Tab-separated table of C-alpha atoms in Angstrom:
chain	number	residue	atom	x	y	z
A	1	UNK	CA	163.119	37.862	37.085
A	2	UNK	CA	162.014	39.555	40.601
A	3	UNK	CA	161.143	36.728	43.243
A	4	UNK	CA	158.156	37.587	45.008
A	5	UNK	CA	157.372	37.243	48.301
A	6	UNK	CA	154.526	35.199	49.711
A	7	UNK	CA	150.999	36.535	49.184
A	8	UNK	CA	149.035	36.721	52.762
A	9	UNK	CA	145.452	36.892	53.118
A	10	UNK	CA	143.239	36.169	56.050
A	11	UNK	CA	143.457	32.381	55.192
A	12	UNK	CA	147.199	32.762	54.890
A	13	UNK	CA	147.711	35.187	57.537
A	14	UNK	CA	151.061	36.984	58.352
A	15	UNK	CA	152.038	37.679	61.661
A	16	UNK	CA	150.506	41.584	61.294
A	17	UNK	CA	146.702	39.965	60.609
A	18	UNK	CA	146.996	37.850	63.929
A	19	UNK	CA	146.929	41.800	66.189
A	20	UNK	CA	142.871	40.844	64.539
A	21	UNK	CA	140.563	38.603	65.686
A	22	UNK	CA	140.337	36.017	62.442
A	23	UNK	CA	137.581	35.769	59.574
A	24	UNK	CA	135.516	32.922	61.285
A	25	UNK	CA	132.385	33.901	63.313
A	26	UNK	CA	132.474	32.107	66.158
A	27	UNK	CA	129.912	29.824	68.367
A	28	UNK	CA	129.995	28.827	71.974
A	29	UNK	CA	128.887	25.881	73.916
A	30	UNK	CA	129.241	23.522	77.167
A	31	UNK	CA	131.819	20.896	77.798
A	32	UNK	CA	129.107	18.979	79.237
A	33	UNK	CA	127.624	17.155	76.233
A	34	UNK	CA	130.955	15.346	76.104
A	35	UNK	CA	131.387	14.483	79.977
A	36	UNK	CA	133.849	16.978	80.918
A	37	UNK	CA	132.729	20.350	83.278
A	38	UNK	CA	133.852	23.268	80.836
A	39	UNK	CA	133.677	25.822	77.961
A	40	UNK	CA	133.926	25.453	74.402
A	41	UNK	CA	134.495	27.935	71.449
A	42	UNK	CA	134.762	27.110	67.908
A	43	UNK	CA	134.048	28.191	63.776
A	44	UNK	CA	130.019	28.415	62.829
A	45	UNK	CA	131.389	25.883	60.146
A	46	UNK	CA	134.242	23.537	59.216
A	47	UNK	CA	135.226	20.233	58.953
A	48	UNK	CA	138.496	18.288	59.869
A	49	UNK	CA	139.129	21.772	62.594
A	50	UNK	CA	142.481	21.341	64.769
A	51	UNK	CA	141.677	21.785	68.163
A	52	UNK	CA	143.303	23.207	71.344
A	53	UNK	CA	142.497	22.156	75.100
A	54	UNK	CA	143.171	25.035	77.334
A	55	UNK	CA	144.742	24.293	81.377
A	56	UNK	CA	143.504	27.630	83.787
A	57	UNK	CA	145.925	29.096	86.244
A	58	UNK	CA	145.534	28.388	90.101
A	59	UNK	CA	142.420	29.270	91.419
A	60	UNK	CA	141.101	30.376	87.902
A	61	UNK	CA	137.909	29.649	86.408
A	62	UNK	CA	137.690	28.938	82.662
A	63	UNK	CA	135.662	31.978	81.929
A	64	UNK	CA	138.927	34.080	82.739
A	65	UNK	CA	139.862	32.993	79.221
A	66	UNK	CA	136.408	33.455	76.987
A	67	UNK	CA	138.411	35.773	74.823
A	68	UNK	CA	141.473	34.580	74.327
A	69	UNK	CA	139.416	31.019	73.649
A	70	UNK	CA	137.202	33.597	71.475
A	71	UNK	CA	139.929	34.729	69.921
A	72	UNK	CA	141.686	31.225	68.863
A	73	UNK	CA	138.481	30.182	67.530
A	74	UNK	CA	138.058	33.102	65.188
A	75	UNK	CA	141.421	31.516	63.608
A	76	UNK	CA	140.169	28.236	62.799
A	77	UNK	CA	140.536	26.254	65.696
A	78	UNK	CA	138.077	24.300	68.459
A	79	UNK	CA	139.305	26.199	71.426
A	80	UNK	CA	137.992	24.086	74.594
A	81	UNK	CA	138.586	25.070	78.529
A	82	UNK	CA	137.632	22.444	81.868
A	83	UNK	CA	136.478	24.264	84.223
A	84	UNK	CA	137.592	21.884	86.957
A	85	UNK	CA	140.316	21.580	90.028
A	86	UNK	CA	139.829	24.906	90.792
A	87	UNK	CA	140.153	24.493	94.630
A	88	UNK	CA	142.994	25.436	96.967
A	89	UNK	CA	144.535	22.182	96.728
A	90	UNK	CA	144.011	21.488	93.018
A	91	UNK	CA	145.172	17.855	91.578
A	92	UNK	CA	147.753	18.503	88.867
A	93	UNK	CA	147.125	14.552	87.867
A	94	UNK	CA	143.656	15.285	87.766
A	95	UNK	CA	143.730	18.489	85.686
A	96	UNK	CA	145.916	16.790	82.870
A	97	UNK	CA	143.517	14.138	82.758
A	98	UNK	CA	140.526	16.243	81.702
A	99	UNK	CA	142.264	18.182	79.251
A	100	UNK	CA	143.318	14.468	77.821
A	101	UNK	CA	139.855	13.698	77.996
A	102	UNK	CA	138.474	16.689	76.453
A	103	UNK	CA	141.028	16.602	73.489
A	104	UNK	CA	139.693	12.576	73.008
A	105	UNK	CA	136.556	13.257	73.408
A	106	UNK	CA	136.376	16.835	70.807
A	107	UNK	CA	138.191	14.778	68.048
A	108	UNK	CA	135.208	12.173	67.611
A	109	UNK	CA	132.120	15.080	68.667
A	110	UNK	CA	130.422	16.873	65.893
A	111	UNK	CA	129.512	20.524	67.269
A	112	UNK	CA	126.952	23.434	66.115
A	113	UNK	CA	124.528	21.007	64.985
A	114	UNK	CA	127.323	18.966	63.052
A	115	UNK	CA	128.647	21.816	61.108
A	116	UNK	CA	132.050	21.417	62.952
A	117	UNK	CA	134.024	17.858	63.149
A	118	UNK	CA	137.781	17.699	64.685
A	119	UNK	CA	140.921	16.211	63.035
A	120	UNK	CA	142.061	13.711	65.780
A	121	UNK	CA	145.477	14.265	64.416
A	122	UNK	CA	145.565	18.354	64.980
A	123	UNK	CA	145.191	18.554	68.741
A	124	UNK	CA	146.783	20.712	70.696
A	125	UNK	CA	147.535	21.780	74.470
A	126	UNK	CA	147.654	24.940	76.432
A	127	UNK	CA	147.906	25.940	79.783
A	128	UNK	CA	148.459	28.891	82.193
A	129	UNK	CA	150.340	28.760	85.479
A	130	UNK	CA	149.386	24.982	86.650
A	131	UNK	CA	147.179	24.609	83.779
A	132	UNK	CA	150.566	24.680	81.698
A	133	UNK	CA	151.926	22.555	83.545
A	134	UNK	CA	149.423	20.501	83.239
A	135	UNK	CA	149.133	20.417	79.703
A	136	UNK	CA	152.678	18.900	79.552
A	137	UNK	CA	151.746	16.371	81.510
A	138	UNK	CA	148.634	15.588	79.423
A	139	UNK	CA	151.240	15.851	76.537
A	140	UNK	CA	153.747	13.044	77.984
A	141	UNK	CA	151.086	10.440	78.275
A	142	UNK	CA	150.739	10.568	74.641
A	143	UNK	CA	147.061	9.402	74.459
A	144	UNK	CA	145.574	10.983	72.734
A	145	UNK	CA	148.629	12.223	70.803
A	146	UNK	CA	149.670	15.770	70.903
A	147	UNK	CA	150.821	17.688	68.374
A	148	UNK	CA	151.570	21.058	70.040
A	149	UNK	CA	152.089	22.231	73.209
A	150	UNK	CA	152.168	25.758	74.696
A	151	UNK	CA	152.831	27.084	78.067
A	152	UNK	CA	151.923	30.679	79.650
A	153	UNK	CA	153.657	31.607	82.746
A	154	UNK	CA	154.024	27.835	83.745
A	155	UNK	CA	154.191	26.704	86.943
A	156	UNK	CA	155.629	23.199	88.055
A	157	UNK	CA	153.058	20.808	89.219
A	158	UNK	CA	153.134	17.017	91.199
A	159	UNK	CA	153.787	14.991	89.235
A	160	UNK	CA	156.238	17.525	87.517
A	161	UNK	CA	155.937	19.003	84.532
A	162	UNK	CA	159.544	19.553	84.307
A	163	UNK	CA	160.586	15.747	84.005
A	164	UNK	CA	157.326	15.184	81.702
A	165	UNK	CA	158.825	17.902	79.657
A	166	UNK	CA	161.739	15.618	78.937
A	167	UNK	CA	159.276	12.503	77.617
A	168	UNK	CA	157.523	15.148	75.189
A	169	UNK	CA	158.272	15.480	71.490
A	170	UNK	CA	156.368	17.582	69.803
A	171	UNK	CA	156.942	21.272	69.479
A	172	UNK	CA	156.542	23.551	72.377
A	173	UNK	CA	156.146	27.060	72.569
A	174	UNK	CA	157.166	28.596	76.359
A	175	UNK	CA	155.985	31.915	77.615
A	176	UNK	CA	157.231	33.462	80.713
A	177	UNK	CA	156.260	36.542	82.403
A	178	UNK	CA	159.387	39.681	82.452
A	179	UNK	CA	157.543	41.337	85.659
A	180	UNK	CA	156.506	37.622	86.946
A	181	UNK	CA	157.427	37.305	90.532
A	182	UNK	CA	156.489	33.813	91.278
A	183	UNK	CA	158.085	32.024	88.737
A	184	UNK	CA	162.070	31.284	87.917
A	185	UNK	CA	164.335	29.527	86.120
A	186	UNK	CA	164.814	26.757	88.205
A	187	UNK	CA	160.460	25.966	88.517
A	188	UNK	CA	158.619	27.530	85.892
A	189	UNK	CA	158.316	27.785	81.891
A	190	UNK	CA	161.913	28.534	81.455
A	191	UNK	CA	162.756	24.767	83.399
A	192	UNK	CA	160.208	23.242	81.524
A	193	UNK	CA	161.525	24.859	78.341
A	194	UNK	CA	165.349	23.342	78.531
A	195	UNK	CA	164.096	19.910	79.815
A	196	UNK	CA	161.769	19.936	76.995
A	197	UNK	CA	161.901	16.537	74.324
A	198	UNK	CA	161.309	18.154	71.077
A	199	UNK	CA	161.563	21.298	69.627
A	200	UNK	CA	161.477	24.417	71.804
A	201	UNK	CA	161.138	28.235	71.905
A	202	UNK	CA	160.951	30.429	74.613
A	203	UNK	CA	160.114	34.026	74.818
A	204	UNK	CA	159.997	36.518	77.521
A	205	UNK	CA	157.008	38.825	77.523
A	206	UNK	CA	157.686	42.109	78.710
A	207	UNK	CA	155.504	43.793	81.619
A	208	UNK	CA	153.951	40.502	82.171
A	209	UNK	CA	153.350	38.795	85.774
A	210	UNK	CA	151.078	35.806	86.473
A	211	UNK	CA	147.868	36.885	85.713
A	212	UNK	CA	148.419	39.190	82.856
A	213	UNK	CA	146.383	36.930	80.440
A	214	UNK	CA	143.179	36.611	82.748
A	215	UNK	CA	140.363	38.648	81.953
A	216	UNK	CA	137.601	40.433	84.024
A	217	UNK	CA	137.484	40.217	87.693
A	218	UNK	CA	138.308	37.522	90.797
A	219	UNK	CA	139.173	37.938	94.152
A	220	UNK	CA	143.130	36.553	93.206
A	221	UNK	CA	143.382	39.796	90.935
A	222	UNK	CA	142.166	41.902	94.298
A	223	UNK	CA	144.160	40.238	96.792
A	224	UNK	CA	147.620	39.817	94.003
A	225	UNK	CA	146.882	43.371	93.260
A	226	UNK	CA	147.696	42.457	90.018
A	227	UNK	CA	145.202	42.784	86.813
A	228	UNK	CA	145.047	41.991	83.293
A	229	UNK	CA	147.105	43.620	80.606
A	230	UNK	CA	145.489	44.424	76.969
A	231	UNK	CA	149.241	45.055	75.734
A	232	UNK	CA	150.736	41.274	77.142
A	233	UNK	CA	147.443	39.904	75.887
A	234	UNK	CA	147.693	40.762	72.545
A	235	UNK	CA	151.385	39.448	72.189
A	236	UNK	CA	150.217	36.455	73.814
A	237	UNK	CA	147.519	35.650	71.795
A	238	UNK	CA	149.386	36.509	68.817
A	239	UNK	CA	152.616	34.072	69.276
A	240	UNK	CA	150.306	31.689	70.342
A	241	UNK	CA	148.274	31.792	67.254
A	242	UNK	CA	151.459	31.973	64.992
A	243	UNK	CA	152.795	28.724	66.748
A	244	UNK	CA	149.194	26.695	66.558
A	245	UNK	CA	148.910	27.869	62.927
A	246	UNK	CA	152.332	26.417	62.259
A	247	UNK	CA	152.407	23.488	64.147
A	248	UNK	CA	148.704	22.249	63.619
A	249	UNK	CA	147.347	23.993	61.500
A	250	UNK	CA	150.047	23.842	58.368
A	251	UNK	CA	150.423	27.604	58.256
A	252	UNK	CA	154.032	27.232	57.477
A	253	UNK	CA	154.236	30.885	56.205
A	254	UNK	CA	153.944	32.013	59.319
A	255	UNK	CA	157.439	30.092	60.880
A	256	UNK	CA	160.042	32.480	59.775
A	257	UNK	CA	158.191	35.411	61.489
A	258	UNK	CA	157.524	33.678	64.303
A	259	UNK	CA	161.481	32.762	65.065
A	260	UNK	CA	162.521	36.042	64.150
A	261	UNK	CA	161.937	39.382	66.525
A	262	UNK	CA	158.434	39.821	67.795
A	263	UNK	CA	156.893	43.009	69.386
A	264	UNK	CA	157.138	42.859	73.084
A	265	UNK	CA	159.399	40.046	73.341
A	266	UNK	CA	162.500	38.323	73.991
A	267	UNK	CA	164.053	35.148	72.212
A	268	UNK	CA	165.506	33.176	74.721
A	269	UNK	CA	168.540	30.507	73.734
A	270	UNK	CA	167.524	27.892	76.187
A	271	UNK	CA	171.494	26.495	75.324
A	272	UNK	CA	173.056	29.405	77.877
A	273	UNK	CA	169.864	32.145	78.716
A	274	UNK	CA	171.452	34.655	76.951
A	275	UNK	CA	168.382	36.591	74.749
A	276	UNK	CA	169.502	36.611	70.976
A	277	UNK	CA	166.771	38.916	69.842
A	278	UNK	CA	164.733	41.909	71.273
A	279	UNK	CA	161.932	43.734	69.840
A	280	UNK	CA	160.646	46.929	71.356
Protein backbone atom coordinates (compact mmCIF):
# COMPACT_ATOMS: atom_id res chain seq x y z
CA UNK A 1 0.00 0.00 0.00
CA UNK A 2 1.44 3.60 -1.20
CA UNK A 3 1.45 6.13 1.85
CA UNK A 4 0.22 9.32 0.79
CA UNK A 5 1.28 12.45 1.58
CA UNK A 6 -0.76 15.13 3.28
CA UNK A 7 -3.54 16.76 1.25
CA UNK A 8 -3.14 20.83 1.36
CA UNK A 9 -5.78 23.16 0.60
CA UNK A 10 -6.16 26.79 1.42
CA UNK A 11 -7.41 25.79 4.97
CA UNK A 12 -4.47 23.43 5.23
CA UNK A 13 -2.02 25.43 3.46
CA UNK A 14 1.57 24.29 2.49
CA UNK A 15 4.31 26.48 2.60
CA UNK A 16 3.88 27.23 -1.52
CA UNK A 17 0.04 28.75 -0.78
CA UNK A 18 1.53 31.22 1.92
CA UNK A 19 3.70 33.30 -1.50
CA UNK A 20 -0.69 34.20 -1.62
CA UNK A 21 -2.49 36.35 0.33
CA UNK A 22 -5.08 33.69 2.20
CA UNK A 23 -8.90 32.88 1.41
CA UNK A 24 -10.36 35.33 4.09
CA UNK A 25 -11.53 38.81 2.94
CA UNK A 26 -10.38 41.02 5.20
CA UNK A 27 -11.83 44.18 7.34
CA UNK A 28 -10.07 47.06 8.97
CA UNK A 29 -10.66 49.14 11.97
CA UNK A 30 -9.22 51.51 14.90
CA UNK A 31 -7.48 50.44 18.03
CA UNK A 32 -9.37 53.07 19.64
CA UNK A 33 -12.64 51.36 20.59
CA UNK A 34 -10.49 49.28 22.92
CA UNK A 35 -8.28 52.18 24.54
CA UNK A 36 -5.16 51.67 22.75
CA UNK A 37 -3.93 54.40 19.72
CA UNK A 38 -3.60 51.90 16.66
CA UNK A 39 -4.65 49.75 13.64
CA UNK A 40 -6.46 46.66 13.39
CA UNK A 41 -6.96 44.03 10.57
CA UNK A 42 -8.87 40.93 10.77
CA UNK A 43 -11.40 37.99 8.84
CA UNK A 44 -15.09 39.50 7.71
CA UNK A 45 -16.08 36.40 9.93
CA UNK A 46 -14.88 33.91 12.55
CA UNK A 47 -15.08 32.98 15.87
CA UNK A 48 -12.45 31.79 18.52
CA UNK A 49 -9.59 33.83 15.76
CA UNK A 50 -5.83 33.70 17.19
CA UNK A 51 -4.53 36.97 17.23
CA UNK A 52 -1.15 38.73 16.73
CA UNK A 53 -0.04 42.22 18.28
CA UNK A 54 2.44 43.81 16.03
CA UNK A 55 5.69 46.21 17.77
CA UNK A 56 6.85 49.05 14.76
CA UNK A 57 10.49 49.77 14.23
CA UNK A 58 12.07 53.13 15.54
CA UNK A 59 10.51 56.02 14.36
CA UNK A 60 7.83 53.92 12.41
CA UNK A 61 4.28 54.47 12.25
CA UNK A 62 1.90 51.48 12.22
CA UNK A 63 0.65 52.17 8.78
CA UNK A 64 4.25 51.08 7.49
CA UNK A 65 2.82 47.61 8.08
CA UNK A 66 -1.04 47.76 6.59
CA UNK A 67 -0.01 44.95 4.33
CA UNK A 68 1.88 42.75 5.95
CA UNK A 69 -1.04 43.19 8.89
CA UNK A 70 -3.34 42.78 5.60
CA UNK A 71 -1.70 40.01 4.72
CA UNK A 72 -1.75 37.98 8.24
CA UNK A 73 -5.31 38.65 8.42
CA UNK A 74 -6.17 37.10 5.09
CA UNK A 75 -4.72 33.82 6.96
CA UNK A 76 -7.00 33.71 9.75
CA UNK A 77 -5.65 35.79 12.26
CA UNK A 78 -6.63 39.37 14.19
CA UNK A 79 -3.56 41.20 13.12
CA UNK A 80 -3.44 44.45 15.50
CA UNK A 81 -0.59 47.40 15.37
CA UNK A 82 -0.22 50.56 18.34
CA UNK A 83 0.59 53.24 16.80
CA UNK A 84 2.35 54.74 19.80
CA UNK A 85 6.12 55.71 21.15
CA UNK A 86 6.98 56.77 17.98
CA UNK A 87 9.21 59.72 19.14
CA UNK A 88 12.99 60.07 19.17
CA UNK A 89 13.27 58.85 22.56
CA UNK A 90 10.67 56.07 22.46
CA UNK A 91 9.90 54.05 25.92
CA UNK A 92 10.68 50.39 25.28
CA UNK A 93 8.63 49.74 28.80
CA UNK A 94 5.98 51.66 27.43
CA UNK A 95 5.73 50.06 23.97
CA UNK A 96 5.53 46.42 25.51
CA UNK A 97 2.87 47.57 27.61
CA UNK A 98 0.44 48.49 24.83
CA UNK A 99 1.00 45.58 22.83
CA UNK A 100 0.13 43.64 26.35
CA UNK A 101 -2.75 45.71 26.49
CA UNK A 102 -3.93 45.36 23.07
CA UNK A 103 -3.50 41.47 23.08
CA UNK A 104 -5.85 41.65 26.64
CA UNK A 105 -7.98 43.79 25.48
CA UNK A 106 -8.62 41.92 21.52
CA UNK A 107 -9.18 38.52 23.34
CA UNK A 108 -12.47 39.74 25.23
CA UNK A 109 -13.64 42.49 22.04
CA UNK A 110 -16.04 41.26 19.49
CA UNK A 111 -15.10 43.07 16.05
CA UNK A 112 -17.04 43.71 12.56
CA UNK A 113 -20.21 44.05 14.25
CA UNK A 114 -19.53 40.78 16.39
CA UNK A 115 -18.79 38.56 13.52
CA UNK A 116 -15.17 38.13 14.87
CA UNK A 117 -14.38 37.00 18.71
CA UNK A 118 -10.58 36.13 19.83
CA UNK A 119 -9.32 32.92 21.55
CA UNK A 120 -7.56 34.41 24.67
CA UNK A 121 -5.42 31.38 24.51
CA UNK A 122 -4.00 31.99 20.68
CA UNK A 123 -2.22 35.30 21.10
CA UNK A 124 0.66 36.10 19.67
CA UNK A 125 3.57 38.83 19.46
CA UNK A 126 5.53 40.52 16.78
CA UNK A 127 7.79 43.18 16.47
CA UNK A 128 10.28 44.99 14.16
CA UNK A 129 13.53 46.62 15.23
CA UNK A 130 12.44 47.94 18.92
CA UNK A 131 9.02 46.82 18.35
CA UNK A 132 10.64 43.19 18.53
CA UNK A 133 12.19 43.84 21.16
CA UNK A 134 9.49 44.91 22.63
CA UNK A 135 7.33 42.16 22.02
CA UNK A 136 9.71 39.96 24.11
CA UNK A 137 9.37 41.98 26.74
CA UNK A 138 5.55 41.99 26.54
CA UNK A 139 6.15 38.15 26.24
CA UNK A 140 8.23 37.79 29.68
CA UNK A 141 5.59 39.42 31.76
CA UNK A 142 3.38 36.63 30.91
CA UNK A 143 0.04 38.51 31.33
CA UNK A 144 -1.69 38.01 29.21
CA UNK A 145 0.04 34.75 28.23
CA UNK A 146 1.83 34.41 25.01
CA UNK A 147 1.88 31.76 22.91
CA UNK A 148 4.23 32.86 20.09
CA UNK A 149 6.66 35.23 19.63
CA UNK A 150 8.42 36.57 16.51
CA UNK A 151 11.11 39.03 15.96
CA UNK A 152 12.15 41.01 12.61
CA UNK A 153 15.44 42.62 12.59
CA UNK A 154 15.32 43.06 16.48
CA UNK A 155 16.89 45.54 18.19
CA UNK A 156 17.75 45.47 22.04
CA UNK A 157 15.71 47.78 24.09
CA UNK A 158 15.88 49.19 28.13
CA UNK A 159 14.83 47.11 29.85
CA UNK A 160 16.51 44.42 27.54
CA UNK A 161 15.04 42.21 25.51
CA UNK A 162 17.95 40.00 25.60
CA UNK A 163 17.66 38.99 29.42
CA UNK A 164 13.65 38.92 28.94
CA UNK A 165 14.44 36.51 26.22
CA UNK A 166 15.82 34.16 28.83
CA UNK A 167 12.33 34.33 31.15
CA UNK A 168 10.29 33.45 27.83
CA UNK A 169 8.98 30.00 26.98
CA UNK A 170 7.07 29.79 24.29
CA UNK A 171 8.30 29.37 20.77
CA UNK A 172 10.12 32.08 19.02
CA UNK A 173 10.80 32.63 15.59
CA UNK A 174 14.05 35.24 14.99
CA UNK A 175 14.62 37.09 11.79
CA UNK A 176 17.69 39.01 11.09
CA UNK A 177 18.60 41.09 8.24
CA UNK A 178 21.94 39.50 5.79
CA UNK A 179 22.61 43.26 4.44
CA UNK A 180 21.53 44.74 8.07
CA UNK A 181 24.12 47.15 9.19
CA UNK A 182 22.88 48.13 12.53
CA UNK A 183 22.34 45.05 14.09
CA UNK A 184 24.91 42.08 15.39
CA UNK A 185 25.31 39.24 17.18
CA UNK A 186 26.11 40.55 20.32
CA UNK A 187 22.59 43.24 20.34
CA UNK A 188 20.09 42.20 18.01
CA UNK A 189 17.75 39.10 16.99
CA UNK A 190 20.60 36.73 16.84
CA UNK A 191 21.36 37.68 20.99
CA UNK A 192 17.92 37.51 21.66
CA UNK A 193 17.67 34.22 19.76
CA UNK A 194 20.46 32.14 21.96
CA UNK A 195 19.27 33.74 25.28
CA UNK A 196 15.89 32.75 24.31
CA UNK A 197 13.69 30.32 27.14
CA UNK A 198 11.87 28.06 24.88
CA UNK A 199 12.10 26.87 21.62
CA UNK A 200 13.99 28.85 18.99
CA UNK A 201 14.75 29.31 15.26
CA UNK A 202 16.61 31.74 13.59
CA UNK A 203 16.97 32.55 10.00
CA UNK A 204 18.96 34.96 8.07
CA UNK A 205 17.15 36.76 5.29
CA UNK A 206 19.17 37.50 2.46
CA UNK A 207 19.42 41.21 0.96
CA UNK A 208 17.63 42.39 3.95
CA UNK A 209 18.66 45.62 6.14
CA UNK A 210 16.45 47.34 8.74
CA UNK A 211 13.74 48.59 6.97
CA UNK A 212 13.23 46.03 4.32
CA UNK A 213 9.71 45.10 5.69
CA UNK A 214 8.31 48.80 5.83
CA UNK A 215 6.13 49.84 3.20
CA UNK A 216 5.49 53.19 1.35
CA UNK A 217 7.32 56.26 2.20
CA UNK A 218 8.97 58.22 5.52
CA UNK A 219 11.58 60.51 5.88
CA UNK A 220 13.89 57.42 7.78
CA UNK A 221 13.70 55.56 4.28
CA UNK A 222 15.07 59.12 2.63
CA UNK A 223 17.59 59.96 5.06
CA UNK A 224 18.76 55.68 5.59
CA UNK A 225 18.67 55.65 1.89
CA UNK A 226 17.34 52.49 2.33
CA UNK A 227 13.69 51.28 0.98
CA UNK A 228 11.47 48.44 1.08
CA UNK A 229 12.08 45.14 -0.61
CA UNK A 230 9.03 43.10 -2.34
CA UNK A 231 11.54 39.99 -2.48
CA UNK A 232 12.53 40.12 1.70
CA UNK A 233 8.87 40.89 2.19
CA UNK A 234 7.48 38.04 0.80
CA UNK A 235 9.92 35.59 2.68
CA UNK A 236 9.10 37.45 5.65
CA UNK A 237 5.64 37.29 5.57
CA UNK A 238 5.75 33.82 4.54
CA UNK A 239 7.97 32.25 7.57
CA UNK A 240 6.09 34.33 9.65
CA UNK A 241 2.81 32.94 8.61
CA UNK A 242 4.20 29.29 8.61
CA UNK A 243 5.39 29.82 12.31
CA UNK A 244 1.88 31.61 13.58
CA UNK A 245 -0.01 28.84 11.73
CA UNK A 246 2.01 26.28 13.64
CA UNK A 247 2.35 27.66 16.83
CA UNK A 248 -1.23 29.27 17.25
CA UNK A 249 -3.02 28.38 14.93
CA UNK A 250 -2.58 24.26 15.00
CA UNK A 251 -1.38 24.13 11.42
CA UNK A 252 1.00 21.43 12.30
CA UNK A 253 1.41 20.43 8.58
CA UNK A 254 3.14 23.21 8.00
CA UNK A 255 6.30 22.42 10.78
CA UNK A 256 8.40 20.15 8.75
CA UNK A 257 8.59 22.75 5.89
CA UNK A 258 9.13 25.36 7.95
CA UNK A 259 12.48 23.70 9.70
CA UNK A 260 13.66 22.51 6.56
CA UNK A 261 15.32 24.95 3.66
CA UNK A 262 13.30 28.00 2.82
CA UNK A 263 13.73 30.33 -0.25
CA UNK A 264 15.89 33.22 0.61
CA UNK A 265 17.13 32.02 3.79
CA UNK A 266 19.53 30.72 6.14
CA UNK A 267 19.01 28.23 9.17
CA UNK A 268 21.03 29.37 11.80
CA UNK A 269 22.25 26.72 14.76
CA UNK A 270 22.10 29.19 17.54
CA UNK A 271 24.46 26.16 19.46
CA UNK A 272 27.83 27.51 17.40
CA UNK A 273 26.42 30.14 14.32
CA UNK A 274 27.38 27.90 11.87
CA UNK A 275 24.22 27.92 9.03
CA UNK A 276 23.09 24.19 8.53
CA UNK A 277 20.87 24.91 5.60
CA UNK A 278 20.77 27.38 2.59
CA UNK A 279 18.21 27.88 0.06
CA UNK A 280 18.81 30.00 -2.99
Amino acid sequence: MSHKGPSFSSSRPSMEYLGHRGPNEVVSGDLTEIGVRGIVFAPHTGPRCAAVVFGHGYLQPAERYVDTLRFLASWGFVAAAPDTERGIVPSHSGLALDLARAADRLSDAKLNNGRVTIDANRLAAVGHGIGGGAAVLAAATGRPPIKAVATIFASDTSPSAIHAAAHVSSPGLHLTGGADRLADAESGGEAIARAWGGPAQLRRIKGAHSLSITEGRHVTSRLLDKHSSQPVLRTVRMLLTAFLLVHVADQDQLGEQLDGKISRSTLIDITDSTAVGVAR
